């Protein structure tokens, strides 16, 4: 017997449902141009899901940072903050690298394939070894040696 989860009533549940629905539509899509249209908002560099997910990680990291007692790796709050900051930074990098996904899919679907593939490959930080700046939606985390601000009011 399969249990169907109750409908989401909070923002996180709605976001999860939206992503699940997007995945279903992508798997059912017959045309690459339809896939490009569906994922355009997801990869949007200003308001896309990757950037929003990075922002969520930064926000949770801010709370973890306020709980840091010591900058030692044995401090659970420090470890959590460090993991969240690292994950947010990785998502910011992915957001930057994947921002042109919808445009590239659309161009490939319209027959501009080989030249466009080479151009995308040449611009990819992962393939060229270049570093990518942190996403503007995700502020940079303080250095691990920085002392956390314990006096911040909530």
PDB file of C-alpha atoms in Angstrom:
ATOM      1  CA  UNK A   1       0.000   0.000   0.000  1.00  0.00           C
ATOM      2  CA  UNK A   2       1.467   3.346  -1.055  1.00  0.00           C
ATOM      3  CA  UNK A   3       0.999   6.255   1.307  1.00  0.00           C
ATOM      4  CA  UNK A   4       0.405   9.592  -0.362  1.00  0.00           C
ATOM      5  CA  UNK A   5       1.836  12.505   1.623  1.00  0.00           C
ATOM      6  CA  UNK A   6      -0.645  15.191   2.663  1.00  0.00           C
ATOM      7  CA  UNK A   7      -0.752  18.313   0.504  1.00  0.00           C
ATOM      8  CA  UNK A   8       1.926  20.821   1.394  1.00  0.00           C
ATOM      9  CA  UNK A   9       0.733  23.875   3.243  1.00  0.00           C
ATOM     10  CA  UNK A  10       4.038  25.537   4.054  1.00  0.00           C
ATOM     11  CA  UNK A  11       6.504  27.244   1.731  1.00  0.00           C
ATOM     12  CA  UNK A  12       9.046  24.412   1.851  1.00  0.00           C
ATOM     13  CA  UNK A  13       6.381  21.832   1.063  1.00  0.00           C
ATOM     14  CA  UNK A  14       5.080  23.931  -1.816  1.00  0.00           C
ATOM     15  CA  UNK A  15       8.620  24.300  -3.179  1.00  0.00           C
ATOM     16  CA  UNK A  16       9.181  20.548  -2.914  1.00  0.00           C
ATOM     17  CA  UNK A  17       5.902  19.882  -4.721  1.00  0.00           C
ATOM     18  CA  UNK A  18       6.812  22.398  -7.432  1.00  0.00           C
ATOM     19  CA  UNK A  19      10.164  20.667  -7.995  1.00  0.00           C
ATOM     20  CA  UNK A  20       8.511  17.247  -8.107  1.00  0.00           C
ATOM     21  CA  UNK A  21       5.983  18.556 -10.620  1.00  0.00           C
ATOM     22  CA  UNK A  22       8.762  20.096 -12.732  1.00  0.00           C
ATOM     23  CA  UNK A  23      10.624  16.787 -12.741  1.00  0.00           C
ATOM     24  CA  UNK A  24       7.490  14.957 -13.917  1.00  0.00           C
ATOM     25  CA  UNK A  25       6.904  17.475 -16.717  1.00  0.00           C
ATOM     26  CA  UNK A  26      10.546  17.202 -17.826  1.00  0.00           C
ATOM     27  CA  UNK A  27      10.399  13.410 -17.912  1.00  0.00           C
ATOM     28  CA  UNK A  28       7.180  13.537 -19.955  1.00  0.00           C
ATOM     29  CA  UNK A  29       8.358  16.251 -22.378  1.00  0.00           C
ATOM     30  CA  UNK A  30       8.772  15.157 -25.989  1.00  0.00           C
ATOM     31  CA  UNK A  31      10.563  18.229 -27.300  1.00  0.00           C
ATOM     32  CA  UNK A  32      13.863  19.734 -26.172  1.00  0.00           C
ATOM     33  CA  UNK A  33      12.415  23.206 -26.687  1.00  0.00           C
ATOM     34  CA  UNK A  34       9.654  22.319 -24.186  1.00  0.00           C
ATOM     35  CA  UNK A  35      12.315  21.217 -21.688  1.00  0.00           C
ATOM     36  CA  UNK A  36      14.174  24.498 -22.253  1.00  0.00           C
ATOM     37  CA  UNK A  37      10.996  26.483 -21.574  1.00  0.00           C
ATOM     38  CA  UNK A  38      10.255  24.469 -18.404  1.00  0.00           C
ATOM     39  CA  UNK A  39      13.752  24.847 -16.914  1.00  0.00           C
ATOM     40  CA  UNK A  40      14.272  28.510 -17.798  1.00  0.00           C
ATOM     41  CA  UNK A  41      12.817  29.730 -14.445  1.00  0.00           C
ATOM     42  CA  UNK A  42      14.701  27.007 -12.544  1.00  0.00           C
ATOM     43  CA  UNK A  43      18.090  28.162 -13.869  1.00  0.00           C
ATOM     44  CA  UNK A  44      17.279  31.882 -13.814  1.00  0.00           C
ATOM     45  CA  UNK A  45      20.420  33.592 -12.413  1.00  0.00           C
ATOM     46  CA  UNK A  46      18.426  36.097 -10.351  1.00  0.00           C
ATOM     47  CA  UNK A  47      15.404  34.138  -9.109  1.00  0.00           C
ATOM     48  CA  UNK A  48      16.032  30.474  -9.970  1.00  0.00           C
ATOM     49  CA  UNK A  49      15.709  27.541  -7.614  1.00  0.00           C
ATOM     50  CA  UNK A  50      19.461  26.965  -7.310  1.00  0.00           C
ATOM     51  CA  UNK A  51      20.034  30.530  -6.139  1.00  0.00           C
ATOM     52  CA  UNK A  52      17.076  30.343  -3.790  1.00  0.00           C
ATOM     53  CA  UNK A  53      18.374  27.060  -2.338  1.00  0.00           C
ATOM     54  CA  UNK A  54      21.780  28.677  -1.793  1.00  0.00           C
ATOM     55  CA  UNK A  55      20.061  31.553   0.004  1.00  0.00           C
ATOM     56  CA  UNK A  56      18.238  29.078   2.280  1.00  0.00           C
ATOM     57  CA  UNK A  57      21.559  27.431   3.153  1.00  0.00           C
ATOM     58  CA  UNK A  58      23.132  30.819   3.919  1.00  0.00           C
ATOM     59  CA  UNK A  59      20.193  31.753   6.166  1.00  0.00           C
ATOM     60  CA  UNK A  60      20.393  28.492   8.125  1.00  0.00           C
ATOM     61  CA  UNK A  61      24.155  28.964   8.307  1.00  0.00           C
ATOM     62  CA  UNK A  62      23.661  32.386   9.888  1.00  0.00           C
ATOM     63  CA  UNK A  63      21.734  30.743  12.715  1.00  0.00           C
ATOM     64  CA  UNK A  64      24.324  27.987  13.104  1.00  0.00           C
ATOM     65  CA  UNK A  65      27.060  30.631  13.177  1.00  0.00           C
ATOM     66  CA  UNK A  66      25.350  32.413  16.060  1.00  0.00           C
ATOM     67  CA  UNK A  67      25.578  29.170  18.081  1.00  0.00           C
ATOM     68  CA  UNK A  68      29.330  28.630  17.594  1.00  0.00           C
ATOM     69  CA  UNK A  69      31.128  28.325  20.917  1.00  0.00           C
ATOM     70  CA  UNK A  70      34.617  27.741  19.524  1.00  0.00           C
ATOM     71  CA  UNK A  71      36.249  27.647  16.120  1.00  0.00           C
ATOM     72  CA  UNK A  72      37.399  24.069  16.759  1.00  0.00           C
ATOM     73  CA  UNK A  73      36.329  21.333  14.362  1.00  0.00           C
ATOM     74  CA  UNK A  74      34.889  19.518  17.389  1.00  0.00           C
ATOM     75  CA  UNK A  75      32.275  22.248  17.926  1.00  0.00           C
ATOM     76  CA  UNK A  76      29.076  20.881  16.296  1.00  0.00           C
ATOM     77  CA  UNK A  77      27.795  24.396  15.500  1.00  0.00           C
ATOM     78  CA  UNK A  78      31.068  25.277  13.774  1.00  0.00           C
ATOM     79  CA  UNK A  79      30.960  22.065  11.730  1.00  0.00           C
ATOM     80  CA  UNK A  80      27.335  22.689  10.768  1.00  0.00           C
ATOM     81  CA  UNK A  81      28.032  26.315   9.817  1.00  0.00           C
ATOM     82  CA  UNK A  82      31.052  25.265   7.771  1.00  0.00           C
ATOM     83  CA  UNK A  83      29.048  22.565   5.933  1.00  0.00           C
ATOM     84  CA  UNK A  84      26.198  24.964   5.177  1.00  0.00           C
ATOM     85  CA  UNK A  85      28.546  27.715   3.960  1.00  0.00           C
ATOM     86  CA  UNK A  86      30.383  25.236   1.745  1.00  0.00           C
ATOM     87  CA  UNK A  87      27.140  23.832   0.311  1.00  0.00           C
ATOM     88  CA  UNK A  88      25.794  27.339  -0.374  1.00  0.00           C
ATOM     89  CA  UNK A  89      29.023  28.262  -2.133  1.00  0.00           C
ATOM     90  CA  UNK A  90      28.840  25.121  -4.297  1.00  0.00           C
ATOM     91  CA  UNK A  91      25.233  25.875  -5.231  1.00  0.00           C
ATOM     92  CA  UNK A  92      26.251  29.435  -6.115  1.00  0.00           C
ATOM     93  CA  UNK A  93      28.964  28.041  -8.384  1.00  0.00           C
ATOM     94  CA  UNK A  94      26.458  25.669  -9.998  1.00  0.00           C
ATOM     95  CA  UNK A  95      23.986  28.499 -10.471  1.00  0.00           C
ATOM     96  CA  UNK A  96      26.632  30.535 -12.287  1.00  0.00           C
ATOM     97  CA  UNK A  97      27.752  27.630 -14.431  1.00  0.00           C
ATOM     98  CA  UNK A  98      24.248  26.462 -15.330  1.00  0.00           C
ATOM     99  CA  UNK A  99      22.620  29.862 -15.914  1.00  0.00           C
ATOM    100  CA  UNK A 100      22.670  29.419 -19.705  1.00  0.00           C
ATOM    101  CA  UNK A 101      21.195  25.901 -19.647  1.00  0.00           C
ATOM    102  CA  UNK A 102      17.795  26.855 -21.106  1.00  0.00           C
ATOM    103  CA  UNK A 103      19.375  28.979 -23.847  1.00  0.00           C
ATOM    104  CA  UNK A 104      21.822  26.199 -24.716  1.00  0.00           C
ATOM    105  CA  UNK A 105      19.038  23.589 -24.859  1.00  0.00           C
ATOM    106  CA  UNK A 106      16.968  25.869 -27.081  1.00  0.00           C
ATOM    107  CA  UNK A 107      19.904  26.502 -29.409  1.00  0.00           C
ATOM    108  CA  UNK A 108      20.702  22.797 -29.600  1.00  0.00           C
ATOM    109  CA  UNK A 109      17.045  22.038 -30.380  1.00  0.00           C
ATOM    110  CA  UNK A 110      17.087  24.519 -33.263  1.00  0.00           C
ATOM    111  CA  UNK A 111      20.176  22.994 -34.885  1.00  0.00           C
ATOM    112  CA  UNK A 112      22.958  25.241 -33.673  1.00  0.00           C
ATOM    113  CA  UNK A 113      24.589  22.249 -31.980  1.00  0.00           C
ATOM    114  CA  UNK A 114      28.294  21.637 -32.565  1.00  0.00           C
ATOM    115  CA  UNK A 115      29.507  25.240 -32.530  1.00  0.00           C
ATOM    116  CA  UNK A 116      27.394  26.041 -29.493  1.00  0.00           C
ATOM    117  CA  UNK A 117      28.612  22.944 -27.659  1.00  0.00           C
ATOM    118  CA  UNK A 118      32.209  24.033 -28.145  1.00  0.00           C
ATOM    119  CA  UNK A 119      31.407  27.584 -27.004  1.00  0.00           C
ATOM    120  CA  UNK A 120      29.671  26.284 -23.866  1.00  0.00           C
ATOM    121  CA  UNK A 121      32.600  23.978 -23.179  1.00  0.00           C
ATOM    122  CA  UNK A 122      35.058  26.859 -23.548  1.00  0.00           C
ATOM    123  CA  UNK A 123      33.069  28.991 -21.098  1.00  0.00           C
ATOM    124  CA  UNK A 124      32.537  26.308 -18.446  1.00  0.00           C
ATOM    125  CA  UNK A 125      34.586  27.027 -15.314  1.00  0.00           C
ATOM    126  CA  UNK A 126      34.516  23.312 -14.449  1.00  0.00           C
ATOM    127  CA  UNK A 127      36.046  22.408 -17.803  1.00  0.00           C
ATOM    128  CA  UNK A 128      38.546  25.264 -18.051  1.00  0.00           C
ATOM    129  CA  UNK A 129      39.804  25.203 -14.465  1.00  0.00           C
ATOM    130  CA  UNK A 130      38.733  28.807 -13.834  1.00  0.00           C
ATOM    131  CA  UNK A 131      37.230  29.716 -10.505  1.00  0.00           C
ATOM    132  CA  UNK A 132      33.739  31.094 -10.237  1.00  0.00           C
ATOM    133  CA  UNK A 133      32.809  34.034  -8.034  1.00  0.00           C
ATOM    134  CA  UNK A 134      30.191  33.444  -5.363  1.00  0.00           C
ATOM    135  CA  UNK A 135      26.627  34.058  -6.401  1.00  0.00           C
ATOM    136  CA  UNK A 136      25.337  37.570  -5.684  1.00  0.00           C
ATOM    137  CA  UNK A 137      22.292  35.965  -4.039  1.00  0.00           C
ATOM    138  CA  UNK A 138      24.579  34.191  -1.584  1.00  0.00           C
ATOM    139  CA  UNK A 139      26.774  36.482   0.506  1.00  0.00           C
ATOM    140  CA  UNK A 140      30.283  35.231   1.183  1.00  0.00           C
ATOM    141  CA  UNK A 141      30.798  33.389   4.432  1.00  0.00           C
ATOM    142  CA  UNK A 142      33.264  34.702   6.981  1.00  0.00           C
ATOM    143  CA  UNK A 143      36.614  32.948   7.077  1.00  0.00           C
ATOM    144  CA  UNK A 144      36.695  29.953   9.432  1.00  0.00           C
ATOM    145  CA  UNK A 145      39.087  31.885  11.670  1.00  0.00           C
ATOM    146  CA  UNK A 146      36.594  34.736  12.090  1.00  0.00           C
ATOM    147  CA  UNK A 147      34.980  35.079  15.483  1.00  0.00           C
ATOM    148  CA  UNK A 148      31.197  34.631  15.253  1.00  0.00           C
ATOM    149  CA  UNK A 149      28.934  37.506  16.280  1.00  0.00           C
ATOM    150  CA  UNK A 150      27.282  36.222  19.447  1.00  0.00           C
ATOM    151  CA  UNK A 151      25.681  39.572  20.318  1.00  0.00           C
ATOM    152  CA  UNK A 152      23.250  39.657  17.433  1.00  0.00           C
ATOM    153  CA  UNK A 153      19.645  40.218  18.456  1.00  0.00           C
ATOM    154  CA  UNK A 154      16.973  37.967  17.001  1.00  0.00           C
TER     155      UNK A 154
END
